[in-house]
Coordinates of C-alpha atoms in Angstrom, one line a residue:
Chain A
M264 CA -56.7 34.8 20.4
F265 CA -53.5 35.2 18.5
I266 CA -53.3 33.7 15.0
G267 CA -49.8 32.9 14.0
T268 CA -48.2 31.4 10.9
G269 CA -45.4 29.0 10.2
R270 CA -44.1 26.5 7.7
C271 CA -45.6 23.0 7.6
A272 CA -42.8 20.4 8.2
S273 CA -45.2 17.6 9.2
D274 CA -48.8 17.7 8.2
G275 CA -51.7 17.4 10.6
V276 CA -54.0 19.2 13.0
C277 CA -54.1 19.2 16.8
A278 CA -55.2 21.1 19.9
G279 CA -54.0 21.1 23.5
P280 CA -52.2 23.0 26.3
I281 CA -48.7 24.2 25.6
V282 CA -45.5 23.0 27.3
E283 CA -42.6 25.2 26.5
L284 CA -39.1 23.8 26.4
K285 CA -36.8 26.6 27.3
E286 CA -33.2 26.6 26.3
T287 CA -31.4 25.6 29.4
I288 CA -28.2 27.5 28.7
Q289 CA -27.8 30.3 31.2
T290 CA -25.2 33.0 31.4
P291 CA -21.9 31.8 32.9
I292 CA -21.5 32.3 36.6
F293 CA -18.2 33.8 37.6
D294 CA -18.7 34.1 41.3
R295 CA -17.4 30.7 42.2
V296 CA -13.9 29.7 43.1
F297 CA -12.3 27.7 40.4
D298 CA -10.9 24.3 41.3
E299 CA -9.4 22.6 38.3
S300 CA -9.5 19.0 39.7
K301 CA -13.1 19.5 40.8
E302 CA -14.2 20.9 37.4
L303 CA -12.4 18.1 35.6
S304 CA -14.1 15.4 37.6
L305 CA -17.4 17.1 37.2
F306 CA -16.9 17.1 33.5
D307 CA -15.7 13.5 33.5
S308 CA -18.8 12.2 35.3
A309 CA -21.1 14.3 33.1
L310 CA -19.4 12.8 30.0
Q311 CA -19.8 9.3 31.4
R312 CA -23.5 9.9 32.3
A313 CA -24.2 11.4 28.9
D314 CA -22.7 8.4 27.2
K315 CA -24.9 6.1 29.4
E316 CA -28.0 8.2 28.6
L317 CA -27.3 8.0 24.9
E318 CA -26.7 4.2 25.2
E319 CA -30.1 3.8 26.8
L320 CA -31.7 6.2 24.3
Y321 CA -30.1 4.2 21.5
E322 CA -31.8 1.0 22.7
K323 CA -35.1 2.7 23.2
T324 CA -35.0 4.4 19.8
L325 CA -34.0 1.1 18.1
N326 CA -37.0 -0.6 19.6
N327 CA -39.5 2.1 18.9
L328 CA -38.4 3.8 15.8
G329 CA -35.9 1.5 14.1
Q330 CA -32.3 1.5 13.0
E331 CA -32.2 4.7 11.0
S332 CA -33.3 6.9 13.9
A333 CA -31.2 4.9 16.3
D334 CA -28.1 5.6 14.2
I335 CA -28.6 9.3 14.9
I336 CA -28.1 8.6 18.5
D337 CA -25.1 6.4 17.8
M338 CA -23.5 9.2 15.8
Q339 CA -24.0 11.6 18.7
R340 CA -22.3 9.1 21.0
M341 CA -19.3 9.1 18.7
M342 CA -19.3 12.9 18.5
L343 CA -19.3 13.1 22.2
Q344 CA -16.2 11.0 22.4
D345 CA -14.5 12.8 19.5
P346 CA -11.4 14.7 20.7
D347 CA -12.7 17.8 18.9
I348 CA -15.4 17.9 21.5
S349 CA -14.4 16.1 24.7
Q350 CA -10.7 16.8 24.6
A351 CA -11.3 20.4 23.5
M352 CA -13.5 20.9 26.6
I353 CA -11.0 19.3 28.9
D354 CA -8.3 21.6 27.4
K355 CA -10.5 24.6 28.1
I356 CA -11.1 23.5 31.7
K357 CA -7.3 23.2 32.1
Q358 CA -7.0 26.8 31.0
G359 CA -9.1 27.8 34.0
V360 CA -12.6 27.7 32.5
F361 CA -15.5 26.3 34.6
A362 CA -16.7 22.9 33.2
K363 CA -20.2 24.2 32.4
D364 CA -18.7 27.2 30.5
A365 CA -16.1 25.1 28.7
I366 CA -18.9 22.8 27.5
I367 CA -20.9 25.7 26.2
E368 CA -18.0 27.5 24.6
V369 CA -16.7 24.4 22.7
G370 CA -20.3 23.4 21.8
K371 CA -21.1 26.9 20.4
Q372 CA -17.9 27.0 18.4
Q373 CA -18.4 23.6 16.9
A374 CA -22.1 24.3 16.2
A375 CA -21.1 27.5 14.5
E376 CA -18.5 25.8 12.3
F377 CA -21.1 23.3 11.1
A378 CA -23.7 26.0 10.5
A379 CA -21.1 27.8 8.3
L380 CA -20.6 24.8 6.0
D381 CA -21.8 25.0 2.4
D382 CA -23.9 21.9 2.6
P383 CA -27.5 22.3 4.0
Y384 CA -27.5 18.8 5.2
M385 CA -24.3 19.3 7.2
Q386 CA -25.5 22.7 8.5
A387 CA -28.4 20.9 10.1
R388 CA -25.9 18.8 12.0
S389 CA -25.1 21.8 14.1
A390 CA -28.3 20.7 15.9
D391 CA -26.5 17.5 16.9
I392 CA -23.7 19.4 18.4
K393 CA -26.1 21.6 20.3
D394 CA -27.8 18.5 21.4
I395 CA -24.8 16.8 22.9
T396 CA -23.6 20.0 24.4
L397 CA -26.9 20.7 26.1
R398 CA -27.0 17.1 27.4
L399 CA -23.5 17.5 28.9
Y400 CA -24.4 20.9 30.3
R401 CA -27.5 19.6 31.9
L402 CA -25.6 16.8 33.5
A403 CA -22.7 19.0 34.6
S404 CA -25.2 21.3 36.3
G405 CA -27.3 18.6 37.8
Q406 CA -30.6 19.2 35.9
D407 CA -33.2 16.6 35.2
K408 CA -34.7 15.7 31.9
V409 CA -38.0 17.3 30.8
V410 CA -40.8 14.8 31.5
L411 CA -44.1 15.3 29.9
I412 CA -47.0 14.2 32.1
K413 CA -50.0 15.2 29.9
P414 CA -50.8 15.4 26.2
C415 CA -49.5 18.8 25.1
V416 CA -48.4 21.0 22.3
L417 CA -44.6 21.5 22.5
V418 CA -43.2 24.9 21.9
S419 CA -39.5 25.6 21.6
N420 CA -37.0 27.6 19.6
D421 CA -35.6 24.5 18.1
L422 CA -35.8 20.8 18.9
I423 CA -32.6 18.8 19.1
P424 CA -33.0 15.1 18.2
S425 CA -32.5 13.6 21.6
Q426 CA -35.1 16.0 23.0
T427 CA -37.5 14.7 20.3
L428 CA -36.6 11.1 21.1
D429 CA -36.3 11.5 24.9
L430 CA -39.8 12.9 25.1
D431 CA -42.7 10.6 25.5
K432 CA -44.2 10.8 22.0
S433 CA -47.6 9.6 23.1
M434 CA -47.8 12.9 25.1
I435 CA -47.0 15.1 22.1
L436 CA -50.0 16.3 20.2
G437 CA -48.1 18.8 18.0
I438 CA -45.0 20.9 17.8
L439 CA -44.4 24.6 17.2
L440 CA -40.8 25.7 16.6
R441 CA -39.6 29.3 16.3
Q442 CA -36.7 28.1 14.2
G443 CA -36.2 24.7 12.7
T444 CA -35.5 23.4 9.2
M445 CA -37.3 20.9 6.9
N446 CA -34.4 18.5 7.0
S447 CA -33.7 18.6 10.7
H448 CA -34.0 15.3 12.6
A449 CA -37.0 16.8 14.5
S450 CA -38.8 17.4 11.2
I451 CA -38.0 14.0 9.9
L452 CA -39.0 12.3 13.2
A453 CA -42.2 14.3 13.4
R454 CA -43.1 13.1 10.0
T455 CA -42.2 9.5 10.9
M456 CA -44.3 9.8 14.1
D457 CA -47.1 11.6 12.3
I458 CA -47.0 14.6 14.7
P459 CA -48.1 18.0 13.2
L460 CA -45.1 20.4 13.2
L461 CA -44.8 24.0 12.1
I462 CA -41.3 25.5 11.8
N463 CA -40.4 29.2 11.6
A464 CA -43.5 29.8 13.6
N465 CA -44.0 33.4 14.9
V466 CA -44.7 32.3 18.5
P467 CA -44.6 35.2 20.9
N468 CA -41.8 35.3 23.5
E469 CA -43.9 35.2 26.6
D470 CA -45.1 32.7 29.2
L471 CA -46.9 30.1 27.2
N472 CA -47.2 27.2 29.5
D473 CA -50.8 25.7 29.8
R474 CA -52.2 28.1 27.3
I475 CA -54.4 26.4 24.7
C476 CA -53.0 26.2 21.2
V477 CA -54.4 24.8 18.0
I478 CA -52.0 23.8 15.2
D479 CA -53.4 23.6 11.7
A480 CA -50.2 22.5 9.9
H481 CA -52.2 21.7 6.8
N482 CA -52.9 25.5 6.4
N483 CA -49.6 26.7 7.9
K484 CA -51.4 28.3 10.9
F485 CA -51.6 28.1 14.6
Y486 CA -54.0 29.7 17.1
L487 CA -52.8 30.7 20.6
D488 CA -55.4 30.9 23.3
A489 CA -57.8 29.3 21.0
D490 CA -61.4 29.4 22.0
D491 CA -63.8 26.5 21.8
S492 CA -65.4 27.6 18.6
T493 CA -62.0 27.8 16.9
I494 CA -61.0 24.4 18.2
A495 CA -64.3 23.0 16.9
K496 CA -63.9 24.7 13.6
V497 CA -60.3 23.7 13.0
V498 CA -59.9 20.4 14.6
T499 CA -63.3 18.8 14.7
S500 CA -64.2 19.8 11.2
S501 CA -60.7 19.6 9.7
S502 CA -61.0 18.5 6.2
Y503 CA -57.4 17.3 6.4
L504 CA -58.0 14.9 9.3
Q505 CA -61.3 13.7 8.0
E506 CA -59.9 13.0 4.6
K507 CA -56.8 11.3 6.1
E508 CA -58.9 9.1 8.3
H509 CA -61.3 8.4 5.5
L510 CA -58.5 7.5 3.1
A511 CA -56.8 5.4 5.8
S512 CA -59.8 3.2 5.8
F513 CA -58.9 2.1 2.3
K514 CA -55.5 0.7 3.4
G515 CA -55.4 -3.1 3.0
K516 CA -58.4 -3.2 0.7
E517 CA -58.4 -4.5 -2.8
S518 CA -59.1 -2.1 -5.6
I519 CA -62.1 -3.8 -7.1
T520 CA -64.9 -2.0 -8.9
K521 CA -68.6 -2.5 -8.1
H522 CA -68.7 -4.9 -11.0
G523 CA -65.9 -7.0 -9.7
R524 CA -63.0 -5.9 -11.9
K525 CA -59.7 -5.8 -10.2
I526 CA -57.4 -2.9 -11.0
K527 CA -53.9 -2.9 -9.6
V528 CA -53.0 0.5 -8.0
C529 CA -49.3 1.1 -7.9
A530 CA -47.0 3.9 -7.0
N531 CA -44.4 5.8 -9.2
I532 CA -41.0 6.3 -7.5
G533 CA -37.9 8.2 -8.5
S534 CA -35.4 6.8 -6.0
P535 CA -35.1 4.2 -3.2
D536 CA -36.1 6.9 -0.7
D537 CA -39.6 7.0 -2.1
V538 CA -40.4 3.4 -1.3
E539 CA -41.4 4.3 2.2
G540 CA -44.2 6.6 0.9
A541 CA -45.3 3.9 -1.4
L542 CA -45.6 1.3 1.4
L543 CA -47.2 3.8 3.8
N544 CA -49.9 4.5 1.2
D545 CA -50.4 0.8 0.7
A546 CA -49.4 0.7 -3.0
E547 CA -49.9 -2.7 -4.5
G548 CA -46.5 -2.4 -6.2
I549 CA -44.2 0.0 -7.9
G550 CA -45.6 0.7 -11.4
L551 CA -42.7 2.9 -12.5
F552 CA -39.3 3.0 -10.9
R553 CA -37.4 5.7 -12.8
S554 CA -33.7 4.8 -12.9
E555 CA -32.5 8.3 -13.9
F556 CA -31.6 9.2 -10.3
L557 CA -28.6 6.9 -10.6
F558 CA -27.3 8.9 -13.6
L559 CA -28.3 12.5 -12.9
G560 CA -26.1 14.9 -11.0
K561 CA -23.0 12.8 -11.3
T562 CA -19.7 13.2 -13.0
T563 CA -19.4 9.6 -14.2
Y564 CA -21.5 6.5 -15.0
P565 CA -22.8 4.6 -12.0
S566 CA -21.2 1.2 -11.6
A567 CA -23.0 -2.1 -12.0
D568 CA -22.8 -2.7 -8.3
E569 CA -24.1 0.7 -7.4
Q570 CA -27.1 0.2 -9.7
F571 CA -27.7 -3.3 -8.4
A572 CA -27.6 -2.0 -4.8
A573 CA -30.2 0.7 -5.6
Y574 CA -32.6 -1.7 -7.4
A575 CA -32.2 -4.5 -4.9
S576 CA -33.0 -2.1 -2.0
V577 CA -36.3 -1.3 -3.6
V578 CA -37.1 -4.9 -4.5
R579 CA -36.3 -6.1 -1.0
A580 CA -38.4 -3.3 0.6
M581 CA -41.4 -4.2 -1.5
N582 CA -41.2 -7.7 -0.2
G583 CA -42.6 -9.7 -3.1
K584 CA -44.8 -7.0 -4.5
E585 CA -44.2 -6.1 -8.2
V586 CA -41.5 -3.6 -9.0
I587 CA -41.3 -2.3 -12.6
I588 CA -37.9 -0.8 -13.3
R589 CA -37.8 1.5 -16.3
T590 CA -34.4 1.4 -18.1
L591 CA -32.5 4.7 -18.7
D592 CA -34.6 7.6 -19.9
I593 CA -31.9 10.2 -20.3
G594 CA -32.0 12.8 -23.0
A595 CA -34.6 15.5 -24.0
D596 CA -35.0 17.7 -20.9
K597 CA -32.8 15.3 -18.7
K598 CA -29.2 16.1 -19.7
V599 CA -26.1 14.6 -18.3
D600 CA -22.7 16.0 -19.2
Y601 CA -20.6 12.9 -19.1
F602 CA -22.9 11.2 -21.7
E603 CA -21.3 13.7 -24.1
L604 CA -24.5 13.9 -26.1
P605 CA -24.4 16.2 -29.1
Q606 CA -26.4 19.5 -29.1
E607 CA -29.7 19.0 -30.8
Q608 CA -32.2 21.3 -32.5
N609 CA -35.1 19.2 -31.1
P610 CA -34.1 17.3 -28.0
A611 CA -37.5 15.9 -27.5
L612 CA -37.3 14.4 -30.9
G613 CA -33.7 13.5 -30.5
F614 CA -31.2 11.0 -29.2
R615 CA -32.8 9.8 -26.0
A616 CA -33.9 6.9 -23.8
L617 CA -33.9 3.5 -25.6
R618 CA -32.3 5.1 -28.6
I619 CA -29.1 5.9 -26.6
C620 CA -29.2 2.4 -25.0
L621 CA -29.3 0.7 -28.4
K622 CA -26.4 2.7 -29.7
R623 CA -24.4 2.3 -26.5
E624 CA -24.7 -1.3 -25.7
D625 CA -22.2 -1.3 -22.8
L626 CA -24.2 1.2 -20.9
F627 CA -27.4 -0.7 -21.6
K628 CA -25.9 -4.1 -20.7
T629 CA -24.6 -2.8 -17.3
Q630 CA -28.1 -1.6 -16.4
I631 CA -29.8 -4.8 -17.7
K632 CA -27.5 -7.0 -15.7
A633 CA -27.9 -5.0 -12.6
I634 CA -31.7 -5.3 -13.0
Y635 CA -31.5 -9.0 -13.6
R636 CA -29.4 -9.5 -10.4
A637 CA -31.8 -7.5 -8.4
A638 CA -34.7 -9.5 -9.8
A639 CA -33.4 -12.5 -7.8
F640 CA -34.6 -10.7 -4.7
G641 CA -38.3 -10.4 -5.5
N642 CA -40.8 -9.6 -8.2
V643 CA -39.2 -7.5 -10.8
L644 CA -40.4 -6.4 -14.2
M645 CA -38.4 -4.3 -16.7
M646 CA -39.6 -1.9 -19.3
F647 CA -38.0 0.2 -22.1
P648 CA -39.0 3.8 -22.7
M649 CA -39.5 5.7 -26.0
V650 CA -40.2 2.7 -28.3
T651 CA -41.3 3.6 -31.8
S652 CA -40.6 0.5 -33.9
L653 CA -40.7 -3.2 -33.6
W654 CA -37.0 -3.7 -34.4
E655 CA -36.0 -1.6 -31.4
V656 CA -37.8 -4.0 -29.1
Q657 CA -36.4 -7.0 -30.9
K658 CA -32.9 -5.6 -30.6
A659 CA -33.3 -4.7 -27.0
K660 CA -34.5 -8.2 -26.3
K661 CA -31.6 -9.7 -28.1
I662 CA -29.2 -7.6 -25.9
C663 CA -31.1 -9.0 -22.9
K664 CA -30.5 -12.5 -24.0
E665 CA -26.8 -11.7 -24.3
C666 CA -26.8 -10.3 -20.8
E667 CA -28.5 -13.5 -19.5
K668 CA -25.8 -15.6 -21.1
E669 CA -23.0 -13.5 -19.7
L670 CA -24.4 -13.6 -16.2
L671 CA -24.8 -17.4 -16.5
E672 CA -21.2 -17.7 -17.6
A673 CA -20.0 -15.5 -14.8
N674 CA -22.0 -17.7 -12.4
I675 CA -23.8 -14.7 -10.9
D676 CA -27.3 -15.1 -9.3
F677 CA -30.1 -13.6 -11.3
K678 CA -33.7 -14.0 -12.5
V679 CA -35.1 -13.0 -15.9
P680 CA -37.8 -10.4 -15.3
K681 CA -40.9 -10.0 -17.4
I682 CA -40.2 -7.5 -20.1
G683 CA -42.5 -4.7 -21.2
I684 CA -42.4 -1.4 -23.0
M685 CA -43.7 2.0 -22.4
I686 CA -46.1 3.2 -25.0
E687 CA -45.5 6.9 -25.2
T688 CA -45.2 7.7 -28.9
P689 CA -48.1 7.7 -31.4
A690 CA -46.1 5.2 -33.5
A691 CA -45.9 2.7 -30.7
A692 CA -49.6 3.2 -29.9
I693 CA -50.6 2.6 -33.5
C694 CA -48.4 -0.4 -33.9
S695 CA -49.3 -1.8 -30.5
D696 CA -50.9 -4.9 -32.0
K697 CA -47.5 -6.0 -33.4
L698 CA -45.5 -4.8 -30.4
A699 CA -47.8 -6.7 -28.0
K700 CA -46.6 -10.0 -29.6
E701 CA -43.0 -9.2 -28.4
V702 CA -43.5 -8.2 -24.8
D703 CA -45.2 -9.2 -21.5
F704 CA -46.9 -5.9 -20.8
F705 CA -47.5 -2.3 -21.8
S706 CA -47.3 0.8 -19.6
V707 CA -48.6 4.0 -21.1
G708 CA -46.5 7.1 -20.5
T709 CA -49.3 9.7 -21.1
N710 CA -47.0 12.8 -20.6
D711 CA -44.9 12.1 -23.7
L712 CA -47.8 10.5 -25.6
T713 CA -49.7 13.7 -25.2
Q714 CA -46.8 15.9 -26.1
Y715 CA -46.0 13.8 -29.3
T716 CA -49.6 13.3 -30.3
L717 CA -50.6 17.0 -29.9
A718 CA -47.2 18.3 -31.1
I719 CA -47.0 20.4 -28.0
D720 CA -43.9 21.0 -26.0
R721 CA -44.8 20.4 -22.4
Q722 CA -42.5 23.1 -21.1
N723 CA -43.8 25.8 -23.3
E724 CA -46.1 28.0 -21.2
N725 CA -47.5 29.8 -24.3
L726 CA -49.1 26.5 -25.3
D727 CA -51.0 25.8 -22.1
D728 CA -54.3 26.6 -23.8
F729 CA -53.6 24.0 -26.4
Y730 CA -52.4 21.3 -24.2
D731 CA -55.5 19.2 -23.6
E732 CA -54.8 15.9 -21.9
H733 CA -58.4 14.8 -22.5
H734 CA -58.0 15.3 -26.2
E735 CA -60.0 12.7 -28.1
A736 CA -57.0 11.7 -30.0
I737 CA -55.2 10.7 -26.8
L738 CA -58.3 8.8 -25.5
E739 CA -58.6 7.0 -28.8
L740 CA -55.0 5.9 -28.6
L741 CA -55.4 4.8 -25.0
A742 CA -58.4 2.7 -25.9
L743 CA -56.5 1.2 -28.9
I744 CA -53.4 0.3 -26.7
A745 CA -55.5 -1.5 -24.1
K746 CA -57.5 -3.3 -26.8
N747 CA -54.4 -4.5 -28.6
A748 CA -52.8 -5.6 -25.3
H749 CA -55.7 -7.8 -24.4
K750 CA -56.1 -9.1 -27.9
N751 CA -52.6 -10.5 -27.5
G752 CA -53.1 -11.8 -24.0
I753 CA -50.9 -9.2 -22.2
W754 CA -51.9 -6.6 -19.6
A755 CA -51.8 -2.8 -19.9
G756 CA -51.2 -0.1 -17.4
I757 CA -50.8 3.7 -17.3
C758 CA -48.0 5.3 -15.4
G759 CA -48.2 8.8 -16.7
Q760 CA -49.8 11.8 -15.0
L761 CA -53.1 11.0 -16.5
A762 CA -53.4 7.8 -14.4
A763 CA -53.9 10.1 -11.3
D764 CA -56.7 12.0 -13.1
L765 CA -59.7 10.7 -11.2
S766 CA -62.1 12.2 -13.7
L767 CA -60.8 9.6 -16.2
T768 CA -60.7 6.6 -13.8
D769 CA -64.1 5.3 -15.1
T770 CA -62.9 5.7 -18.7
F771 CA -59.7 3.7 -18.0
I772 CA -61.7 1.0 -16.4
Q773 CA -64.1 0.9 -19.4
M774 CA -61.1 0.7 -21.7
G775 CA -59.9 -2.3 -19.8
Y776 CA -56.7 -1.0 -18.1
D777 CA -55.4 -3.5 -15.6
E778 CA -53.0 -1.3 -13.7
L779 CA -52.7 2.4 -12.8
S780 CA -49.5 3.8 -11.3
V781 CA -49.6 7.1 -9.6
P782 CA -47.7 9.3 -7.1
A783 CA -47.8 7.6 -3.7
N784 CA -50.1 10.2 -2.1
T785 CA -52.7 9.5 -4.7
V786 CA -52.8 5.7 -4.3
L787 CA -55.6 5.7 -1.7
K788 CA -57.7 8.3 -3.4
L789 CA -57.5 6.3 -6.6
R790 CA -58.4 3.1 -4.8
E791 CA -61.5 4.8 -3.3
K792 CA -62.5 5.9 -6.8
I793 CA -62.1 2.4 -8.2
I794 CA -64.0 0.7 -5.3
N795 CA -66.9 3.1 -5.9
S796 CA -66.8 2.9 -9.7
K797 CA -69.7 1.4 -11.5
A798 CA -67.8 1.4 -14.9
I799 CA -68.0 -1.8 -16.9
Y800 CA -65.3 -3.3 -19.1
K801 CA -66.5 -5.4 -22.0
D802 CA -63.7 -7.4 -23.5
E803 CA -64.3 -7.1 -27.3
N804 CA -61.8 -9.8 -27.9
Q805 CA -64.1 -12.4 -26.4
Chain B
M245 CA 0.9 2.9 1.8
V246 CA -2.4 2.2 -0.1
E247 CA -4.4 4.9 -1.7
I248 CA -8.0 4.6 -3.0
S249 CA -10.4 7.0 -4.5
Y250 CA -14.2 7.0 -4.8
V251 CA -16.8 9.3 -6.4
I252 CA -19.7 9.9 -4.0
T253 CA -23.0 9.0 -5.6
D254 CA -25.4 9.5 -2.7
P255 CA -27.4 12.7 -3.5
R256 CA -26.9 13.8 0.2
G257 CA -23.2 13.5 0.0
I258 CA -21.4 12.0 3.0
H259 CA -24.2 12.5 5.4
A260 CA -24.2 11.8 9.1
R261 CA -25.2 8.1 9.2
P262 CA -22.6 6.7 6.7
A263 CA -20.0 9.1 8.1
G264 CA -20.5 7.6 11.5
Q265 CA -20.5 4.0 10.2
L266 CA -17.3 4.7 8.1
V267 CA -15.4 6.2 11.0
K268 CA -16.5 3.2 13.2
L269 CA -15.3 0.8 10.5
L270 CA -11.9 2.4 10.1
S271 CA -11.3 2.7 13.8
K272 CA -11.2 -1.1 13.9
Y273 CA -7.9 -1.0 11.9
K274 CA -4.5 -0.2 13.3
C275 CA -3.2 1.7 10.2
S276 CA -3.6 5.4 10.0
V277 CA -6.2 6.7 7.6
Q278 CA -6.3 10.1 6.0
M279 CA -9.4 11.0 4.0
G280 CA -10.7 14.0 2.1
T281 CA -10.1 15.7 -1.2
K282 CA -6.8 15.6 -3.1
E283 CA -5.6 18.8 -1.4
N284 CA -7.4 18.6 2.0
K285 CA -7.3 15.5 4.1
V286 CA -8.2 14.8 7.7
D287 CA -7.9 11.9 10.2
A288 CA -10.6 9.5 9.0
K289 CA -11.0 8.1 12.4
R290 CA -12.4 11.4 13.7
L291 CA -16.1 11.8 13.0
I292 CA -16.4 15.6 13.3
A293 CA -13.5 16.2 11.1
V294 CA -14.9 13.8 8.5
M295 CA -18.3 15.4 8.6
K296 CA -16.8 18.9 8.2
L297 CA -15.3 17.8 4.9
A298 CA -19.0 18.2 3.8
L299 CA -18.3 16.2 0.7
A300 CA -21.2 16.3 -1.8
Q301 CA -22.4 14.0 -4.5
G302 CA -20.0 13.9 -7.4
N303 CA -17.0 14.8 -5.3
E304 CA -14.0 12.5 -5.5
L305 CA -13.0 11.2 -2.2
F306 CA -9.4 10.0 -1.5
L307 CA -8.4 7.7 1.3
V308 CA -4.7 7.0 2.2
F309 CA -4.0 4.0 4.4
D310 CA -0.6 3.6 6.1
G311 CA 0.3 0.7 8.5
E312 CA 0.4 -3.0 8.8
D313 CA -3.3 -3.8 8.0
E314 CA -3.6 -1.1 5.3
K315 CA -4.6 -3.5 2.6
A316 CA -7.5 -5.0 4.6
A317 CA -8.6 -1.6 5.8
S318 CA -8.7 -0.2 2.2
E319 CA -10.6 -3.1 0.9
A320 CA -13.2 -2.9 3.7
A321 CA -13.5 0.9 3.1
L322 CA -14.0 0.5 -0.6
E323 CA -16.7 -2.1 -0.1
F324 CA -18.4 0.2 2.4
L325 CA -18.3 3.2 0.1
K326 CA -19.7 1.3 -2.8
S327 CA -22.7 0.0 -0.9
N328 CA -23.4 3.1 1.1
L329 CA -22.2 6.2 -0.6

């Protein structure tokens, strides 16, 4: 048995016989007589058939995997027709090169040009060029497609997207690639299809077909010629599979404690791309949608429409489930050049988040209006970060009112969202009774609350021994916040790191927290914890 | 002649899907379209050339339209860019 290693590009575990996909490109053959018109017509029919195959594949992909995957195929169809490919190949043939060789030469050259680009995403597109080139080559040389007839572990140097899509995915147990990248279509598709995939795997170059292979992508390992005991050990008793299956059983369930208290379990997201993970893990809503992705890594402010589009895409995808959008939280460790913020001695205690918004109303209003417009598409809530005083909330709300008026006057569709605040400073926690009277909900940001309460810089490694998230001061503040929220008839949630700390779930339930928002991959674990919790909440206000 | 510019906001830059969609959209118009940076422009109706521009987030993209339906083409392009890139 050979134990190999690789990089996990799609998590999972599997075992089965290998089917190897060999690269079909062979060395050019020079012993034929060259006939230009014959080669040109051979190429022409290969081009037409390739287009037809891609058309069929597009339909198939659209039905099975959706628009996004189908668009890859559509893009390949366009590439195939692009003069840089098809005309370049025809030109080569006219120079006296056999059709098959012309296809390979142009394909290799274009693939190399893409691979040489600066941008990793575009580099990965050289796989698309290889893909259409191989398809053309196969058709020009009269080869058939690979058809899988039994469930198997696929092994190849690299997988090009149409190969991944052409193959009957119900027959693929797992994939081992000698090359491959995390961002390739194959990796993305493997993740979408939930097929374990190891890339950069050190698979030996020998005859592999029908040899039994176990892939343990979770541990970045594979076993070639695996014996029964290894299969049993890795697959049957795989903690990954067991846990995954176990957690999947919590999908669609309500998060209700043994004593009947319902806790809403939501996901935190940082961009519209993260929604998929939230939905996949059955989050009951988005408890924190950070809006900074719209501002970071840019050279200028995002437009109103751009912000609206991003918010609306998330709201639509969540389909009526709650989406809490946090207004801009720039400053401190998140710097953006075009904001032209002054250098500060203490950025964490400086000009950041709501403080910037209240001083730069234009910026704030653009965001608020974009959120209000997106709110018309679903269930949107909005919250302000870094509140310390009552007047800040009152002023922010006044600005919201102005936005409302301006949208009305401009006759633009919108809905007024529920407005909440993040409680992440000791000041806000201590004043939470007063603050609760101004807003519809609280969401506790435990990361900043801990940093400010304990006077510890999160990024200072020397202070790790002092940074105690379970510090009694934090827990007392958390209890106070929930109590004051309920006293004033509003709900309270936690969206900081601490929400995902399962050792505190019972404590949060006892404190009366109504919502916990965590990274998507923790949603089901937290739900399990809540369903099994015997913690009791006693409302002292009653 | 109509010229427009747009700063790319998608973190992945002009990646494959929108590049394909944009080329498809522009191909519907009769006018010629050149696209790229201020210095380096390519035929915007040719997908591979457009993809090789490898424009990233934050880059300013310029499009030059020339021909009878240049106005309509530039408006459609701008709308596409705003909602996709």
